[in-house]
Amino acid sequence: MKIIHEIQFNNADALRLFTSNAKARKNNLRIHYHTLIEISLILRGKGLYKTGNAVYSIQEGDIFFFRPNEAHCITDIEDSGMELLNLHIAPYYLYTNFQNALNSNYIKILAANFPLDSHKINDTLPKEQLQELKNLILAIRREFECKQSDYVTFVNNYISAILIMISRSYKSSRFSQKEKQNYQKLLSAVKYIDTHYKENITLDSLAQKVAYSRCYFSSIFKKCMGMSIWDYICIKRIEEALTLIKTTDKNILDIALDCGFNNTVNFNKIFKKYTNVSPSTFRK
């Protein structure tokens, strides 16, 4: 992975643009999840994208869109390998840095109960609009590489345009006032988790922060974020663990403790659940 640029908000990763390369492989199902929105542009290569209930062919120029907690992996990559340009966006970054986000249709496509016709945007947009979308992604890359004045503002505008185009392709409906209120309250809880996920976080304490009952808050969180609160916390911890395994020489126990787990048995179980491999296998 080569990071082109990343933005942090409240000491948590909020926005990252990076390229990644994948070697040729067959039937290597390293399924993974994110707490982030992922938009991927295929720069080079052919293969297959597998999700929880679909398989998509991949070729140069394809664009894929994944919401938080949507399982996906790339496999059956041809001999020449594959290169991708990936944009990761934390949902709360949209809510806090895009003034009209909650009044726009595009936020609604992030909800778990919103049906997506396809994760492959090529299947939902006409060729001309698909090229516009590709140009917007490449424009974000140029802004991050050049870093001219107000480049973050430009990038935010491009992201809005990208999500609006995707939203239009799925023909989303308007928010109700109650949905807006739920998203606004959810924001404070998500921001808290993103800065305290290594600590002991309870459902009761989170529900109290937003003045909802624990049952109602759990329901709203899952509807809006596409996962349970515990899943979100676990994925945040595993994302940190993946970084530590690849970038440090720390042993597995220390990494588990650093990421908020209290023993290696629990850590290994959850790590394998979200990555499909053990921590020691991932380190190889």
Tab-separated table of C-alpha atoms in Angstrom:
chain	number	residue	atom	x	y	z
A	1	MET	CA	0.000	0.000	0.000
A	2	LYS	CA	1.287	3.458	-0.932
A	3	ILE	CA	-0.529	6.290	0.829
A	4	ILE	CA	-0.943	9.358	-1.367
A	5	HIS	CA	-2.517	11.459	1.370
A	6	GLU	CA	-4.606	11.021	4.498
A	7	ILE	CA	-6.602	13.302	6.748
A	8	GLN	CA	-7.257	12.782	10.435
A	9	PHE	CA	-10.177	14.220	12.372
A	10	ASN	CA	-10.390	14.100	16.175
A	11	ASN	CA	-7.206	11.984	16.181
A	12	ALA	CA	-8.828	9.272	14.045
A	13	ASP	CA	-8.384	8.338	10.387
A	14	ALA	CA	-11.052	10.166	8.400
A	15	LEU	CA	-9.992	10.183	4.754
A	16	ARG	CA	-7.269	8.286	2.935
A	17	LEU	CA	-6.282	7.941	-0.718
A	18	PHE	CA	-3.808	5.204	-1.563
A	19	THR	CA	-2.697	2.808	-4.258
A	20	SER	CA	-2.388	-0.908	-3.655
A	21	ASN	CA	-0.944	-3.755	-5.680
A	22	ALA	CA	-2.147	-7.336	-5.651
A	23	LYS	CA	-0.096	-10.236	-6.980
A	24	ALA	CA	-1.498	-12.962	-9.174
A	25	ARG	CA	-3.476	-15.483	-7.122
A	26	LYS	CA	-6.210	-18.066	-7.476
A	27	ASN	CA	-8.957	-18.878	-4.964
A	28	ASN	CA	-7.227	-16.886	-2.218
A	29	LEU	CA	-10.221	-15.652	-0.230
A	30	ARG	CA	-8.806	-13.047	2.146
A	31	ILE	CA	-12.183	-11.545	2.939
A	32	HIS	CA	-12.036	-8.277	4.862
A	33	TYR	CA	-14.289	-5.585	6.305
A	34	HIS	CA	-13.962	-1.854	6.939
A	35	THR	CA	-15.608	0.702	9.177
A	36	LEU	CA	-14.938	3.038	6.258
A	37	ILE	CA	-16.614	3.696	2.927
A	38	GLU	CA	-14.434	2.358	0.118
A	39	ILE	CA	-14.379	3.544	-3.498
A	40	SER	CA	-11.893	1.687	-5.704
A	41	LEU	CA	-10.766	2.469	-9.231
A	42	ILE	CA	-9.021	-0.406	-11.008
A	43	LEU	CA	-5.908	1.044	-12.636
A	44	ARG	CA	-4.566	-2.207	-14.067
A	45	GLY	CA	-5.301	-5.925	-14.107
A	46	LYS	CA	-8.098	-8.480	-14.274
A	47	GLY	CA	-9.671	-10.740	-11.671
A	48	LEU	CA	-12.783	-11.285	-9.554
A	49	TYR	CA	-14.322	-9.281	-6.703
A	50	LYS	CA	-16.249	-11.494	-4.291
A	51	THR	CA	-18.747	-10.135	-1.766
A	52	GLY	CA	-21.183	-11.733	0.620
A	53	ASN	CA	-23.680	-12.583	-2.123
A	54	ALA	CA	-22.159	-11.701	-5.500
A	55	VAL	CA	-19.141	-12.140	-7.770
A	56	TYR	CA	-18.011	-9.350	-10.110
A	57	SER	CA	-15.505	-9.501	-12.946
A	58	ILE	CA	-12.716	-6.910	-12.716
A	59	GLN	CA	-10.904	-5.101	-15.481
A	60	GLU	CA	-9.082	-1.806	-15.949
A	61	GLY	CA	-11.341	1.234	-15.457
A	62	ASP	CA	-13.914	-0.505	-13.255
A	63	ILE	CA	-15.129	1.339	-10.142
A	64	PHE	CA	-16.388	-0.406	-7.006
A	65	PHE	CA	-18.307	1.011	-4.043
A	66	PHE	CA	-18.471	-0.641	-0.618
A	67	ARG	CA	-20.205	0.579	2.513
A	68	PRO	CA	-18.966	-0.080	6.050
A	69	ASN	CA	-18.996	-3.735	7.096
A	70	GLU	CA	-19.617	-5.127	3.605
A	71	ALA	CA	-17.381	-8.171	3.208
A	72	HIS	CA	-15.286	-8.236	0.040
A	73	CYS	CA	-12.104	-9.675	-1.399
A	74	ILE	CA	-10.247	-9.846	-4.700
A	75	THR	CA	-9.224	-13.221	-6.085
A	76	ASP	CA	-8.396	-15.002	-9.367
A	77	ILE	CA	-5.995	-12.223	-10.327
A	78	GLU	CA	-4.259	-12.814	-13.654
A	79	ASP	CA	-0.508	-13.205	-14.032
A	80	SER	CA	0.264	-9.520	-14.560
A	81	GLY	CA	-1.182	-8.617	-11.131
A	82	MET	CA	-3.477	-5.736	-10.264
A	83	GLU	CA	-3.158	-2.090	-9.219
A	84	LEU	CA	-5.956	-0.142	-7.523
A	85	LEU	CA	-6.556	3.447	-6.476
A	86	ASN	CA	-8.571	3.356	-3.247
A	87	LEU	CA	-10.458	6.087	-1.422
A	88	HIS	CA	-11.451	5.389	2.201
A	89	ILE	CA	-13.889	7.757	3.917
A	90	ALA	CA	-15.079	7.612	7.523
A	91	PRO	CA	-18.880	8.126	7.578
A	92	TYR	CA	-18.621	10.666	10.404
A	93	TYR	CA	-16.265	12.762	8.247
A	94	LEU	CA	-19.135	13.292	5.847
A	95	TYR	CA	-21.516	14.295	8.624
A	96	THR	CA	-19.091	16.812	10.148
A	97	ASN	CA	-17.356	18.298	7.103
A	98	PHE	CA	-20.136	18.448	4.533
A	99	GLN	CA	-22.660	21.092	5.576
A	100	ASN	CA	-25.573	19.773	3.554
A	101	ALA	CA	-24.846	16.061	3.939
A	102	LEU	CA	-27.926	15.271	6.011
A	103	ASN	CA	-30.141	17.169	3.577
A	104	SER	CA	-28.797	15.216	0.621
A	105	ASN	CA	-29.839	11.865	-0.757
A	106	TYR	CA	-26.317	10.541	-0.920
A	107	ILE	CA	-25.912	9.867	2.818
A	108	LYS	CA	-28.867	7.495	2.687
A	109	ILE	CA	-27.000	5.041	0.448
A	110	LEU	CA	-24.708	4.328	3.414
A	111	ALA	CA	-27.542	2.819	5.476
A	112	ALA	CA	-27.542	-0.979	5.696
A	113	ASN	CA	-31.210	-1.227	4.735
A	114	PHE	CA	-30.706	0.747	1.504
A	115	PRO	CA	-30.601	-1.742	-1.403
A	116	LEU	CA	-27.660	-1.566	-3.810
A	117	ASP	CA	-28.219	-3.008	-7.266
A	118	SER	CA	-24.502	-3.706	-7.603
A	119	HIS	CA	-21.200	-2.873	-5.913
A	120	LYS	CA	-19.734	-2.431	-9.387
A	121	ILE	CA	-20.629	1.096	-10.430
A	122	ASN	CA	-20.130	0.185	-14.087
A	123	ASP	CA	-23.372	-1.789	-13.780
A	124	THR	CA	-25.399	1.234	-12.655
A	125	LEU	CA	-24.048	4.261	-14.555
A	126	PRO	CA	-24.025	5.075	-18.283
A	127	LYS	CA	-20.593	5.102	-19.925
A	128	GLU	CA	-20.384	8.915	-20.074
A	129	GLN	CA	-21.223	9.350	-16.385
A	130	LEU	CA	-18.841	6.558	-15.455
A	131	GLN	CA	-16.035	8.504	-17.142
A	132	GLU	CA	-17.056	11.610	-15.167
A	133	LEU	CA	-16.851	9.583	-11.975
A	134	LYS	CA	-13.404	8.285	-12.911
A	135	ASN	CA	-12.254	11.842	-13.639
A	136	LEU	CA	-13.441	12.974	-10.194
A	137	ILE	CA	-11.450	10.216	-8.477
A	138	LEU	CA	-8.335	11.133	-10.463
A	139	ALA	CA	-8.928	14.819	-9.648
A	140	ILE	CA	-8.801	13.942	-5.935
A	141	ARG	CA	-5.462	12.276	-6.569
A	142	ARG	CA	-4.109	15.377	-8.311
A	143	GLU	CA	-5.252	17.638	-5.470
A	144	PHE	CA	-3.633	15.416	-2.845
A	145	GLU	CA	-0.408	15.160	-4.811
A	146	CYS	CA	-0.098	18.881	-5.586
A	147	LYS	CA	-1.533	20.248	-2.308
A	148	GLN	CA	-2.260	23.716	-3.638
A	149	SER	CA	-4.193	26.220	-1.539
A	150	ASP	CA	-7.626	25.010	-0.347
A	151	TYR	CA	-7.013	21.542	-1.770
A	152	VAL	CA	-9.032	19.893	1.024
A	153	THR	CA	-12.050	22.016	0.089
A	154	PHE	CA	-11.669	20.893	-3.517
A	155	VAL	CA	-11.428	17.264	-2.411
A	156	ASN	CA	-14.562	17.551	-0.256
A	157	ASN	CA	-16.446	18.979	-3.224
A	158	TYR	CA	-15.276	16.122	-5.424
A	159	ILE	CA	-16.354	13.570	-2.813
A	160	SER	CA	-19.807	15.156	-2.637
A	161	ALA	CA	-20.081	14.951	-6.424
A	162	ILE	CA	-18.962	11.300	-6.440
A	163	LEU	CA	-21.481	10.244	-3.796
A	164	ILE	CA	-24.285	12.213	-5.428
A	165	MET	CA	-23.585	10.457	-8.743
A	166	ILE	CA	-23.622	7.064	-7.036
A	167	SER	CA	-26.784	7.972	-5.133
A	168	ARG	CA	-28.567	9.033	-8.316
A	169	SER	CA	-27.718	5.721	-9.926
A	170	TYR	CA	-29.577	3.950	-7.101
A	171	LYS	CA	-32.535	6.387	-7.162
A	172	SER	CA	-32.606	7.031	-3.412
A	173	SER	CA	-35.467	8.729	-1.594
A	174	ARG	CA	-35.492	11.709	0.770
A	175	PHE	CA	-34.649	11.629	4.465
A	176	SER	CA	-37.385	11.953	7.009
A	177	GLN	CA	-36.864	14.374	9.903
A	178	LYS	CA	-36.565	11.427	12.284
A	179	GLU	CA	-33.804	9.875	10.156
A	180	LYS	CA	-31.864	13.143	10.208
A	181	GLN	CA	-32.154	13.275	13.990
A	182	ASN	CA	-30.917	9.698	14.294
A	183	TYR	CA	-27.888	10.385	12.103
A	184	GLN	CA	-27.034	13.510	14.070
A	185	LYS	CA	-27.180	11.654	17.386
A	186	LEU	CA	-25.283	8.711	15.973
A	187	LEU	CA	-22.444	11.045	14.995
A	188	SER	CA	-21.413	11.817	18.558
A	189	ALA	CA	-21.341	8.119	19.463
A	190	VAL	CA	-19.271	7.165	16.412
A	191	LYS	CA	-16.796	9.960	17.074
A	192	TYR	CA	-16.415	8.725	20.641
A	193	ILE	CA	-15.816	5.131	19.528
A	194	ASP	CA	-13.237	6.196	16.939
A	195	THR	CA	-11.111	7.866	19.603
A	196	HIS	CA	-11.702	5.382	22.461
A	197	TYR	CA	-12.059	1.989	20.753
A	198	LYS	CA	-8.989	0.632	22.574
A	199	GLU	CA	-10.742	1.213	25.892
A	200	ASN	CA	-13.591	-0.671	27.570
A	201	ILE	CA	-16.684	0.785	25.863
A	202	THR	CA	-20.136	-0.344	26.948
A	203	LEU	CA	-23.466	-0.135	25.175
A	204	ASP	CA	-25.010	1.563	28.206
A	205	SER	CA	-22.438	4.366	28.219
A	206	LEU	CA	-22.863	5.010	24.489
A	207	ALA	CA	-26.664	4.986	24.685
A	208	GLN	CA	-26.500	7.417	27.590
A	209	LYS	CA	-24.392	9.829	25.517
A	210	VAL	CA	-27.130	10.140	22.893
A	211	ALA	CA	-30.066	9.922	25.339
A	212	TYR	CA	-31.538	6.788	23.738
A	213	SER	CA	-32.427	3.481	25.334
A	214	ARG	CA	-29.815	0.786	24.720
A	215	CYS	CA	-32.203	-1.260	22.555
A	216	TYR	CA	-33.258	1.671	20.374
A	217	PHE	CA	-29.691	2.916	20.050
A	218	SER	CA	-28.477	-0.558	18.994
A	219	SER	CA	-31.197	-0.707	16.353
A	220	ILE	CA	-30.429	2.768	14.968
A	221	PHE	CA	-26.695	2.135	14.927
A	222	LYS	CA	-27.074	-1.056	12.926
A	223	LYS	CA	-29.505	0.536	10.499
A	224	CYS	CA	-27.278	3.546	9.844
A	225	MET	CA	-23.832	1.954	10.007
A	226	GLY	CA	-24.596	-1.454	8.549
A	227	MET	CA	-23.204	-3.313	11.570
A	228	SER	CA	-23.690	-3.761	15.286
A	229	ILE	CA	-21.867	-1.530	17.753
A	230	TRP	CA	-19.678	-4.464	18.800
A	231	ASP	CA	-18.817	-5.232	15.168
A	232	TYR	CA	-17.805	-1.614	14.648
A	233	ILE	CA	-15.543	-1.629	17.718
A	234	CYS	CA	-14.000	-4.959	16.713
A	235	ILE	CA	-13.287	-3.846	13.157
A	236	LYS	CA	-11.635	-0.652	14.417
A	237	ARG	CA	-9.430	-2.760	16.697
A	238	ILE	CA	-8.573	-5.239	13.942
A	239	GLU	CA	-7.701	-2.408	11.533
A	240	GLU	CA	-5.206	-1.145	14.111
A	241	ALA	CA	-3.881	-4.662	14.658
A	242	LEU	CA	-3.309	-5.147	10.928
A	243	THR	CA	-1.198	-1.995	10.873
A	244	LEU	CA	0.839	-3.025	13.920
A	245	ILE	CA	1.463	-6.536	12.596
A	246	LYS	CA	2.774	-5.171	9.305
A	247	THR	CA	4.752	-2.198	10.629
A	248	THR	CA	6.179	-3.361	13.989
A	249	ASP	CA	8.006	-6.311	15.526
A	250	LYS	CA	5.675	-6.476	18.526
A	251	ASN	CA	4.544	-9.925	19.568
A	252	ILE	CA	0.913	-10.931	19.141
A	253	LEU	CA	0.052	-10.558	22.835
A	254	ASP	CA	1.348	-6.981	22.987
A	255	ILE	CA	-0.535	-6.109	19.810
A	256	ALA	CA	-3.723	-7.619	21.217
A	257	LEU	CA	-3.399	-5.582	24.414
A	258	ASP	CA	-2.511	-2.400	22.485
A	259	CYS	CA	-5.692	-2.763	20.421
A	260	GLY	CA	-8.069	-3.221	23.342
A	261	PHE	CA	-8.233	-7.011	23.686
A	262	ASN	CA	-7.538	-8.599	27.073
A	263	ASN	CA	-6.102	-11.916	25.850
A	264	THR	CA	-4.763	-13.575	22.701
A	265	VAL	CA	-7.513	-16.215	22.558
A	266	ASN	CA	-10.212	-13.589	22.065
A	267	PHE	CA	-7.962	-11.558	19.767
A	268	ASN	CA	-7.157	-14.541	17.525
A	269	LYS	CA	-10.820	-15.516	17.283
A	270	ILE	CA	-12.001	-12.039	16.309
A	271	PHE	CA	-9.026	-11.417	14.010
A	272	LYS	CA	-9.809	-14.559	12.022
A	273	LYS	CA	-13.507	-13.688	11.901
A	274	TYR	CA	-12.826	-10.382	10.125
A	275	THR	CA	-9.787	-11.316	8.011
A	276	ASN	CA	-10.270	-15.043	7.378
A	277	VAL	CA	-6.671	-15.717	8.542
A	278	SER	CA	-4.878	-15.887	11.891
A	279	PRO	CA	-2.590	-13.030	13.055
A	280	SER	CA	0.495	-15.237	12.639
A	281	THR	CA	-0.517	-16.223	9.089
A	282	PHE	CA	-1.160	-12.580	8.180
A	283	ARG	CA	2.324	-11.629	9.426
A	284	LYS	CA	4.047	-14.125	7.077
